Coordinates of N, CA, C and O and ligand atoms in Angstrom, one line a residue:
M1 N -6.1 -2.7 -14.1 CA -4.9 -2.7 -13.2 C -4.9 -5.0 -13.0 O -6.1 -5.3 -13.1
S2 N -3.8 -5.0 -12.5 CA -3.9 -6.3 -12.1 C -2.9 -6.9 -10.8 O -2.3 -5.8 -10.2
A3 N -3.3 -7.7 -10.1 CA -2.7 -8.1 -9.0 C -1.4 -8.5 -9.1 O -0.7 -8.9 -8.0
R4 N -1.0 -8.9 -10.2 CA 0.5 -9.0 -10.3 C 1.0 -10.0 -9.3 O 2.6 -10.2 -8.8
I5 N 0.4 -11.5 -9.4 CA 0.9 -12.4 -8.6 C 2.0 -13.1 -9.4 O 1.7 -13.4 -10.5
P6 N 3.0 -13.3 -8.8 CA 4.1 -14.0 -10.0 C 3.7 -15.6 -10.1 O 3.0 -16.2 -9.5
E7 N 3.9 -16.0 -11.5 CA 3.6 -17.5 -11.9 C 4.3 -18.5 -10.8 O 5.6 -17.9 -10.7
S8 N 3.6 -19.4 -10.6 CA 4.2 -20.1 -10.1 C 4.0 -22.0 -10.3 O 2.5 -21.7 -10.6
K9 N 4.8 -22.9 -9.9 CA 4.2 -24.3 -10.3 C 3.6 -25.0 -8.8 O 2.9 -25.9 -9.1
L10 N 3.8 -24.0 -8.0 CA 2.9 -24.7 -6.6 C 1.3 -24.5 -6.5 O 0.9 -23.2 -7.5
P11 N 0.7 -24.9 -6.3 CA -0.6 -25.0 -6.2 C -1.0 -23.8 -5.3 O -0.2 -23.5 -4.4
R12 N -2.0 -22.8 -6.0 CA -2.1 -21.7 -5.3 C -3.4 -21.7 -4.2 O -4.5 -22.2 -4.8
I13 N -3.4 -21.1 -3.2 CA -4.0 -20.8 -2.3 C -4.6 -19.7 -1.9 O -3.5 -18.7 -1.6
V14 N -5.7 -19.1 -2.1 CA -6.0 -17.9 -2.0 C -6.9 -17.7 -0.7 O -8.1 -18.7 -0.8
I15 N -6.9 -17.1 0.2 CA -7.0 -16.7 1.2 C -8.0 -15.4 1.4 O -7.3 -14.2 1.2
I16 N -9.1 -15.3 1.4 CA -9.6 -14.1 1.7 C -9.8 -13.5 3.1 O -10.8 -14.4 3.8
G17 N -9.6 -12.4 3.4 CA -9.5 -12.0 4.9 C -8.2 -12.3 5.7 O -7.7 -13.4 5.8
A18 N -7.6 -11.3 6.4 CA -6.3 -11.4 7.1 C -7.0 -11.1 8.4 O -6.2 -10.2 9.2
G19 N -7.9 -11.6 9.0 CA -8.8 -11.4 10.3 C -7.8 -12.8 11.4 O -6.9 -13.2 10.7
F20 N -8.3 -12.9 12.1 CA -7.7 -14.3 13.0 C -7.6 -15.5 12.2 O -6.5 -16.2 12.5
G21 N -8.8 -15.8 11.4 CA -8.6 -17.1 11.0 C -7.8 -17.2 9.4 O -6.9 -18.1 9.6
G22 N -7.9 -16.2 9.1 CA -7.1 -16.3 7.7 C -5.8 -15.7 7.8 O -4.9 -16.6 7.3
L23 N -5.2 -15.1 8.9 CA -4.1 -14.6 9.2 C -3.0 -16.1 9.9 O -2.2 -16.4 9.8
K24 N -3.9 -16.8 10.7 CA -3.5 -17.9 11.3 C -3.2 -19.2 10.0 O -2.0 -19.5 10.2
L25 N -4.0 -19.0 9.4 CA -3.6 -20.3 8.2 C -2.7 -19.9 7.5 O -1.8 -20.6 7.1
A26 N -2.7 -18.5 6.8 CA -1.5 -18.0 6.3 C -0.2 -18.3 7.0 O 0.6 -18.9 6.3
R27 N -0.1 -18.1 8.3 CA 1.2 -18.5 9.1 C 1.8 -19.9 9.0 O 2.5 -20.2 9.2
I28 N 0.4 -20.7 8.9 CA 0.7 -22.0 9.1 C 1.4 -22.7 7.9 O 2.4 -23.7 7.7
L29 N 0.8 -21.9 6.8 CA 1.2 -22.6 5.5 C 2.5 -21.5 4.8 O 2.8 -21.9 3.8
A30 N 2.9 -20.6 5.6 CA 4.2 -19.9 5.2 C 5.2 -21.2 5.2 O 5.5 -22.0 5.9
N31 N 6.4 -20.7 4.1 CA 7.2 -21.7 4.0 C 6.7 -23.4 3.9 O 7.5 -24.1 3.8
K32 N 5.7 -23.6 3.4 CA 5.3 -24.8 3.0 C 5.2 -24.7 1.2 O 4.9 -23.6 0.7
P33 N 4.8 -26.2 0.7 CA 5.0 -25.9 -0.8 C 3.6 -25.8 -1.5 O 2.9 -26.0 -2.3
Y34 N 3.0 -24.4 -1.0 CA 1.9 -23.6 -1.9 C 2.5 -22.6 -2.1 O 3.0 -21.8 -1.3
Q35 N 1.8 -21.9 -3.1 CA 1.8 -20.3 -3.2 C 0.3 -19.8 -2.3 O -0.8 -20.0 -2.9
I36 N 0.6 -19.0 -1.6 CA -0.4 -18.3 -0.8 C -0.8 -17.0 -1.1 O 0.4 -16.0 -1.2
V37 N -2.1 -17.1 -1.5 CA -2.2 -15.3 -2.0 C -3.2 -15.3 -0.7 O -4.2 -15.1 -0.8
L38 N -3.0 -13.8 0.0 CA -3.9 -13.5 1.0 C -4.2 -12.2 0.9 O -3.4 -11.2 0.4
V39 N -5.7 -12.1 1.0 CA -6.0 -10.8 0.2 C -7.0 -10.2 1.5 O -7.7 -11.1 2.3
D40 N -7.0 -9.0 1.6 CA -7.8 -8.2 2.3 C -8.2 -6.7 2.4 O -7.3 -6.0 1.2
K41 N -9.3 -6.5 2.4 CA -9.6 -4.9 2.1 C -8.7 -3.7 2.6 O -8.8 -2.4 2.3
H42 N -8.1 -4.3 3.8 CA -7.4 -3.3 4.5 C -5.9 -3.6 4.7 O -5.7 -5.2 4.4
N43 N -4.8 -3.1 4.9 CA -3.6 -3.4 4.8 C -2.9 -3.7 6.1 O -1.9 -3.9 6.4
F44 N -3.9 -3.7 7.2 CA -3.6 -4.3 8.3 C -4.5 -5.2 9.0 O -5.8 -5.0 8.7
H45 N -4.0 -5.8 9.9 CA -4.7 -6.6 11.1 C -5.2 -6.0 12.0 O -4.3 -5.2 12.9
Q46 N -6.2 -6.2 12.7 CA -7.0 -5.4 13.6 C -7.2 -6.7 14.8 O -7.7 -7.6 14.7
F47 N -6.5 -6.4 15.7 CA -6.9 -7.2 17.1 C -8.4 -7.1 17.8 O -8.4 -6.0 18.7
Q48 N -9.4 -7.4 17.4 CA -11.0 -7.0 17.8 C -10.9 -7.0 19.0 O -11.7 -5.9 19.6
P49 N -10.4 -7.9 20.1 CA -10.7 -7.9 21.6 C -10.5 -6.7 22.0 O -11.0 -6.1 23.2
L50 N -9.4 -6.0 21.6 CA -9.0 -5.0 22.2 C -10.1 -3.5 21.7 O -9.2 -2.5 22.1
F51 N -10.6 -3.5 20.9 CA -11.6 -2.3 20.2 C -12.5 -1.6 21.4 O -11.9 -0.5 21.5
Y52 N -12.6 -2.3 22.4 CA -13.2 -1.4 23.8 C -12.1 -0.5 24.2 O -12.5 0.6 25.0
Q53 N -11.0 -0.9 24.4 CA -9.9 -0.2 25.1 C -9.2 1.2 24.3 O -9.2 2.2 24.6
V54 N -9.6 0.8 23.2 CA -9.3 1.8 22.1 C -10.4 3.0 21.9 O -10.2 4.2 22.2
A55 N -11.8 2.7 22.3 CA -13.0 3.1 22.0 C -13.3 4.2 23.5 O -13.6 5.4 23.1
T56 N -12.5 3.6 24.4 CA -12.3 4.3 25.8 C -11.0 4.8 25.9 O -10.8 5.6 27.0
A57 N -10.2 5.0 25.0 CA -8.9 6.0 24.8 C -7.7 5.3 25.7 O -7.0 6.0 26.3
G58 N -8.4 4.0 26.0 CA -7.0 3.4 27.1 C -6.0 3.0 26.2 O -4.7 2.7 26.3
L59 N -6.2 2.6 24.5 CA -5.0 2.6 23.7 C -5.3 3.2 22.3 O -6.3 3.7 22.4
A60 N -4.0 3.4 22.1 CA -4.1 4.1 20.5 C -4.3 3.1 19.7 O -4.1 1.8 19.7
P61 N -5.1 3.5 18.6 CA -5.3 2.9 17.4 C -4.5 2.0 17.0 O -4.5 0.6 16.8
S62 N -3.1 2.6 16.8 CA -2.1 1.9 16.4 C -1.5 0.6 17.3 O -0.8 0.1 17.0
A63 N -2.2 0.6 18.4 CA -1.4 -0.4 19.6 C -2.2 -1.8 19.0 O -1.7 -3.0 19.4
I64 N -3.3 -1.9 18.5 CA -4.1 -2.9 18.2 C -4.3 -3.3 16.5 O -4.9 -4.1 16.0
A65 N -3.3 -2.4 15.9 CA -3.6 -2.7 14.1 C -2.0 -2.7 13.5 O -1.2 -2.1 14.1
F66 N -1.7 -4.1 12.9 CA -0.3 -4.5 12.5 C -0.4 -4.7 11.4 O -1.3 -5.1 10.7
P67 N 0.6 -3.9 10.6 CA 0.6 -4.2 9.0 C 0.7 -5.5 8.7 O 1.9 -6.3 9.3
I68 N 0.0 -6.0 7.7 CA -0.1 -7.2 7.1 C 1.1 -7.8 6.5 O 1.8 -8.8 6.5
R69 N 1.7 -6.6 5.4 CA 2.7 -7.1 4.9 C 4.2 -7.5 5.7 O 4.9 -8.1 5.3
K70 N 4.4 -6.8 6.8 CA 5.5 -6.9 7.5 C 5.5 -8.3 8.3 O 6.6 -8.5 8.2
L71 N 4.2 -9.0 8.8 CA 4.2 -10.4 8.9 C 4.8 -11.2 8.0 O 5.3 -12.4 8.6
F72 N 4.9 -10.8 6.7 CA 4.9 -11.6 5.5 C 6.1 -11.4 4.8 O 6.7 -12.1 4.0
H73 N 6.9 -10.2 5.3 CA 8.0 -10.1 4.2 C 8.9 -11.0 4.3 O 10.1 -10.7 3.3
Q74 N 9.3 -11.7 4.9 CA 10.6 -12.8 4.9 C 9.9 -14.1 4.4 O 10.4 -15.4 4.6
T75 N 8.9 -14.3 4.2 CA 7.9 -15.4 3.7 C 7.6 -15.5 2.3 O 6.6 -14.7 1.6
P76 N 8.6 -15.7 1.2 CA 8.8 -16.1 -0.1 C 7.4 -16.4 -0.6 O 7.1 -16.1 -2.0
N77 N 6.6 -17.3 -0.1 CA 5.5 -18.3 -0.7 C 4.3 -17.4 -0.4 O 3.4 -17.9 -0.7
V78 N 3.9 -16.2 0.5 CA 3.2 -16.0 1.0 C 3.1 -14.3 0.4 O 4.2 -13.8 0.5
H79 N 2.0 -14.1 -0.7 CA 1.6 -12.5 -1.2 C 0.4 -12.2 -0.5 O -0.5 -12.4 -0.8
F80 N 0.8 -10.9 -0.2 CA -0.6 -10.1 0.4 C -0.8 -9.0 -0.6 O -0.2 -8.3 -1.3
R81 N -2.2 -9.1 -0.8 CA -2.6 -7.9 -1.6 C -3.7 -7.3 -1.0 O -4.5 -8.0 -0.7
M82 N -4.2 -5.9 -1.1 CA -5.0 -5.4 -0.3 C -5.9 -5.2 -1.6 O -5.8 -4.2 -2.2
V83 N -7.1 -6.1 -1.7 CA -8.3 -5.7 -2.4 C -9.6 -5.9 -1.8 O -9.4 -6.7 -0.7
S84 N -10.7 -5.7 -2.6 CA -11.8 -5.9 -1.9 C -12.5 -7.0 -3.0 O -12.3 -6.7 -4.2
V85 N -13.2 -8.3 -2.4 CA -13.1 -9.0 -3.1 C -14.6 -8.9 -3.3 O -15.4 -8.6 -2.2
L86 N -15.0 -9.0 -4.4 CA -16.5 -8.7 -5.0 C -17.2 -9.8 -5.5 O -18.3 -9.8 -5.0
S87 N -16.5 -10.9 -6.0 CA -17.6 -12.0 -6.1 C -16.4 -13.1 -6.3 O -15.3 -13.1 -6.6
V88 N -16.9 -14.4 -6.2 CA -16.1 -15.7 -6.5 C -16.8 -16.7 -7.7 O -18.2 -16.7 -7.8
N89 N -16.1 -16.9 -8.6 CA -16.7 -17.5 -9.8 C -16.2 -18.9 -9.4 O -14.9 -19.3 -9.6
T90 N -17.0 -19.8 -9.2 CA -16.2 -21.0 -8.9 C -15.8 -22.1 -10.0 O -15.4 -23.0 -9.8
M91 N -17.0 -21.6 -11.1 CA -16.6 -22.8 -12.0 C -15.4 -22.1 -13.0 O -14.2 -23.2 -13.6
M92 N -14.9 -21.1 -12.9 CA -13.4 -20.4 -13.2 C -12.4 -20.5 -12.2 O -11.1 -20.0 -12.5
K93 N -12.9 -20.7 -11.1 CA -11.7 -20.8 -9.9 C -11.1 -19.4 -9.9 O -9.7 -19.7 -9.7
S94 N -11.9 -18.5 -9.7 CA -11.4 -17.0 -9.5 C -12.3 -16.4 -8.6 O -13.5 -16.8 -8.7
I95 N -11.6 -15.1 -8.4 CA -12.6 -14.3 -7.5 C -12.2 -12.8 -8.3 O -11.1 -12.7 -8.7
E96 N -13.3 -12.4 -8.0 CA -13.3 -10.7 -8.9 C -12.8 -9.7 -7.7 O -13.6 -9.8 -6.4
T97 N -12.0 -8.8 -8.0 CA -11.5 -8.1 -6.8 C -11.3 -6.6 -7.5 O -11.9 -6.7 -8.6
D98 N -11.5 -5.6 -6.8 CA -11.7 -4.2 -7.1 C -10.2 -3.9 -8.0 O -10.0 -2.7 -8.7
I99 N -9.3 -5.0 -8.3 CA -7.7 -4.4 -9.0 C -8.1 -6.0 -10.1 O -7.0 -5.9 -10.8
G100 N -9.0 -6.6 -10.5 CA -9.1 -7.7 -11.3 C -9.4 -8.9 -10.7 O -9.7 -9.0 -9.5
T101 N -8.9 -9.8 -11.8 CA -9.2 -11.4 -11.4 C -7.8 -12.1 -10.8 O -7.2 -11.8 -11.1
I102 N -8.2 -12.8 -9.7 CA -7.4 -13.8 -9.2 C -7.7 -15.1 -9.2 O -9.1 -15.5 -8.5
T103 N -7.0 -16.0 -10.0 CA -7.1 -17.5 -9.9 C -6.7 -18.1 -8.7 O -5.5 -17.8 -8.1
F104 N -7.5 -19.2 -8.7 CA -6.8 -20.1 -7.2 C -6.8 -21.6 -7.6 O -7.9 -22.0 -8.5
D105 N -6.4 -22.4 -7.1 CA -6.5 -24.0 -7.2 C -7.4 -24.3 -5.9 O -8.3 -25.4 -5.9
K106 N -7.2 -23.4 -4.6 CA -7.9 -23.8 -3.1 C -8.6 -22.5 -2.9 O -7.6 -21.3 -2.8
L107 N -9.6 -22.2 -2.4 CA -10.0 -20.9 -2.0 C -10.6 -21.1 -0.6 O -11.4 -22.1 -0.2
V108 N -10.2 -20.1 0.4 CA -10.5 -19.9 1.8 C -11.4 -19.1 2.2 O -10.3 -17.8 1.5
I109 N -12.4 -18.7 2.5 CA -13.2 -17.5 2.7 C -13.2 -17.4 4.1 O -13.9 -18.1 5.0
A110 N -12.3 -16.5 4.5 CA -12.5 -16.0 6.2 C -12.5 -14.6 6.5 O -11.9 -14.1 6.8
T111 N -13.8 -14.4 5.8 CA -14.2 -12.7 5.9 C -15.1 -12.4 7.3 O -15.4 -11.5 6.8
G112 N -15.0 -13.4 8.2 CA -15.7 -12.9 9.7 C -17.2 -12.7 9.3 O -18.0 -13.5 8.7
A113 N -17.7 -11.8 10.2 CA -19.3 -11.4 10.5 C -19.8 -10.3 10.3 O -18.8 -9.1 10.3
D114 N -20.7 -10.1 9.8 CA -21.4 -8.9 9.7 C -22.1 -8.3 11.1 O -22.5 -9.5 11.9
T115 N -22.2 -7.1 11.5 CA -22.7 -6.9 12.7 C -24.2 -7.0 12.6 O -24.8 -6.2 11.5
N116 N -24.8 -7.5 13.5 CA -26.4 -7.3 13.5 C -26.8 -6.3 14.7 O -26.8 -6.3 15.5
Y117 N -28.1 -5.3 13.9 CA -28.1 -4.3 14.4 C -29.5 -4.7 15.2 O -30.1 -3.3 15.8
F118 N -30.3 -5.9 14.7 CA -31.7 -5.9 15.1 C -32.7 -4.9 15.1 O -33.2 -4.8 15.9
G119 N -32.5 -4.6 13.8 CA -33.3 -3.4 13.4 C -33.0 -2.1 13.6 O -33.8 -0.8 13.6
N120 N -32.1 -1.5 14.5 CA -31.7 -0.3 15.0 C -31.2 0.2 14.1 O -30.1 0.5 14.2
T121 N -31.8 1.0 13.1 CA -31.2 1.9 12.1 C -30.4 3.1 12.8 O -29.3 3.5 12.2
S122 N -30.9 3.6 13.8 CA -30.0 4.9 14.5 C -28.5 4.2 14.9 O -27.9 5.0 14.4
I123 N -28.9 3.0 15.4 CA -27.4 2.9 15.7 C -26.5 2.2 14.6 O -25.2 2.7 14.6
K124 N -27.1 1.6 13.6 CA -26.5 1.0 12.3 C -25.6 2.5 11.6 O -24.5 2.3 11.3
S125 N -26.4 3.9 11.7 CA -25.9 4.9 11.0 C -24.9 5.1 11.8 O -23.8 6.3 11.2
M126 N -24.4 4.9 13.0 CA -23.5 5.6 14.1 C -22.1 4.4 13.5 O -20.8 4.9 13.6
H127 N -22.4 3.2 13.0 CA -21.1 2.6 12.7 C -20.4 2.7 11.6 O -20.4 3.2 10.6
F128 N -19.2 2.8 11.8 CA -17.9 3.3 10.8 C -17.4 2.1 10.5 O -16.7 0.9 11.3
Q129 N -17.2 2.1 9.3 CA -16.7 0.2 8.7 C -15.0 0.4 8.1 O -14.8 1.6 8.0
Ligands
FAD1 C1 -15.2 -5.6 20.1 C2 -14.9 -7.2 19.8 C3 -14.4 -8.1 20.9 C4 -13.9 -9.5 20.8 N1 -13.6 -9.9 22.0 C5 -12.9 -11.3 21.5 C6 -12.5 -11.9 22.7 O1 -12.3 -11.3 24.1 N2 -12.2 -13.2 22.5 C7 -12.5 -13.9 21.3 O2 -12.3 -14.9 21.4 N3 -13.0 -13.0 20.5 C8 -13.5 -12.0 20.7 N4 -14.1 -11.5 19.7 C9 -14.3 -12.0 18.3 C10 -13.3 -12.1 17.5 O3 -12.7 -10.7 17.1 C11 -13.7 -12.9 16.0 O4 -14.2 -14.2 16.5 C12 -12.6 -13.0 15.4 O5 -12.1 -11.9 14.9 C13 -13.3 -13.4 14.0 O6 -12.2 -14.0 13.1 P1 -12.1 -14.4 11.6 O7 -10.9 -14.4 10.7 O8 -13.3 -15.2 11.0 O9 -12.8 -12.8 11.0 P2 -12.2 -11.3 11.1 O10 -11.3 -11.3 12.4 O11 -13.4 -10.2 11.3 O12 -11.7 -10.7 9.8 C14 -12.3 -11.2 8.6 C15 -11.5 -10.1 7.7 O13 -11.8 -10.3 6.2 C16 -11.9 -9.0 5.7 N5 -12.7 -8.9 4.8 C17 -14.1 -8.9 5.1 N6 -14.7 -9.0 3.9 C18 -13.9 -9.0 2.7 C19 -14.1 -8.6 1.2 N7 -15.3 -8.6 0.4 N8 -12.7 -8.5 0.7 C20 -11.5 -8.4 1.4 N9 -11.3 -8.5 2.5 C21 -12.4 -8.8 3.2 C22 -11.8 -7.9 6.9 O14 -11.1 -6.8 6.6 C23 -10.9 -8.4 7.8 O15 -9.7 -8.3 8.2 C24 -14.1 -9.7 19.7 C25 -14.7 -9.1 18.7 C26 -15.0 -7.7 18.7 C27 -15.7 -7.0 17.6

């Protein structure tokens, strides 16, 4: 498989993560002279501050999750790919993903944070990724 990113003469900026940080940057760079490749393991953005409201049935999950492609479907220089990034090769200026290699001129890593369970393995086993 391949990511099938079109060839371009523009410098390619790969942004890993379409959370708050990655999405904001992609929106700033939309319609600017760069080829933006935004990748995330999900095809939706989640508004994390409202997780509590979903957990307590105050909101439906669909109220806090937005399809990433819809945000950029009228932005020709932004390409979204749903992939999991496995590693970064700084020498080759490329990332390895579950659908193959994507090269970059500039790389932005905006993959958020991992939850710290402070050794509470019973709580960790309840966590859904
Ligand atoms: C319950 C809750 C409530 C919060 N409330 C507030 C609040 O009230 N106010 C506030 O300012 N902040 C709040 N925050 C914090 C805020 O949501 C985070 O600070 C913010 O989301 C961080 O943005 P980010 O872009 O760094 O990472 P994230 O938004 O976490 O985005 C990271 C993205 O990277 C993707 N990703 C990770 N690893 C990979 C990989 N290997 N391959 C591909 N994609 C990958 C993930 O799928 C995700 O989409 C809250 C967080 C939580 C969990």
